[in-house]
Steps between C-alpha positions, in 0.01 A plus 500: 500500500426603852493235771227613734595525876871481439547887501278529833696215661838692400365815655393323825829324533748777410291825551292431813258782614677722734345508832497807728709503833674714740866494485711531832749764474838504690678843463802391686833490315355681195578825312863595576531864417892487492491219238219663301675828471807314373321330220284812426180325496539237232164348583329850509629561151327187362151566648286634775442281815164338546267593778327261747145576597652545854663810367169685494262595770178532281475219235163630370456668142513842639798426742710361218380761259652756734829329502513459128419862441847574652634379194785260617297186519389304191246206449688215319357192356712197567408239244455130567836396346713709748341343814423148355120527538196478282405861562682835519475743786500866558748638754620837604872597477702804473462646175775485231647816328289582200243234575120591547307426804355199345792296375363182341846389382676384824853577432842497679699720267408853592613694809276590791352847477618575864886417455721809520866533524469495865275196514123441537281805557300317769622442854562154589170466695300621191645265260335210339528161672685369188779764564511469881532115468801535273791274617835683414785294362860624491532382140180718428296195399219605744158319526182573676330290776176627340501370139240575228323185576448574854378849404259350258366259763435798738331726248272238350209572743504856388471426128147668472621830648816495289314430193271799570791713559643387169194620334505831669870568438544330153506829303622747765844654478611585865826640599700384804448730782831430681 
């Protein structure tokens, strides 16, 4: 027997709707190339970094399409349980090895497509915010000042354009151009 209203109340209490907002970013004391080279990119071996809308000059359909056609960026769907919300959110992040451009299964178990023996293929300035705001740790337990929830907050206003891009790229096989 279903008790009406209990499920809705549960969702409102434990999975509130994610509001959009801008996240302040402090790039001081972040990525340490010496520590990163010693650990060999353990975080990059788990997954690609997530982008902030601030990483792009043109957030229109055509502007983001041009970026996605380079083949190293994916559209990921982050479901509500990961971000404790009643809705999921589309974000952009560096594509994982072997993953399609539209990666509906947000995973943290596949290396970044840009990881090489020498490190990231991108210069530091071109890297996603999620990578640039990585805080190094001498015990190799790094964390990012730009977590997945922050990323989702920032991408929420662009949900319509990301959805249209998802439809456009869904069946396309694009190689990485780097």
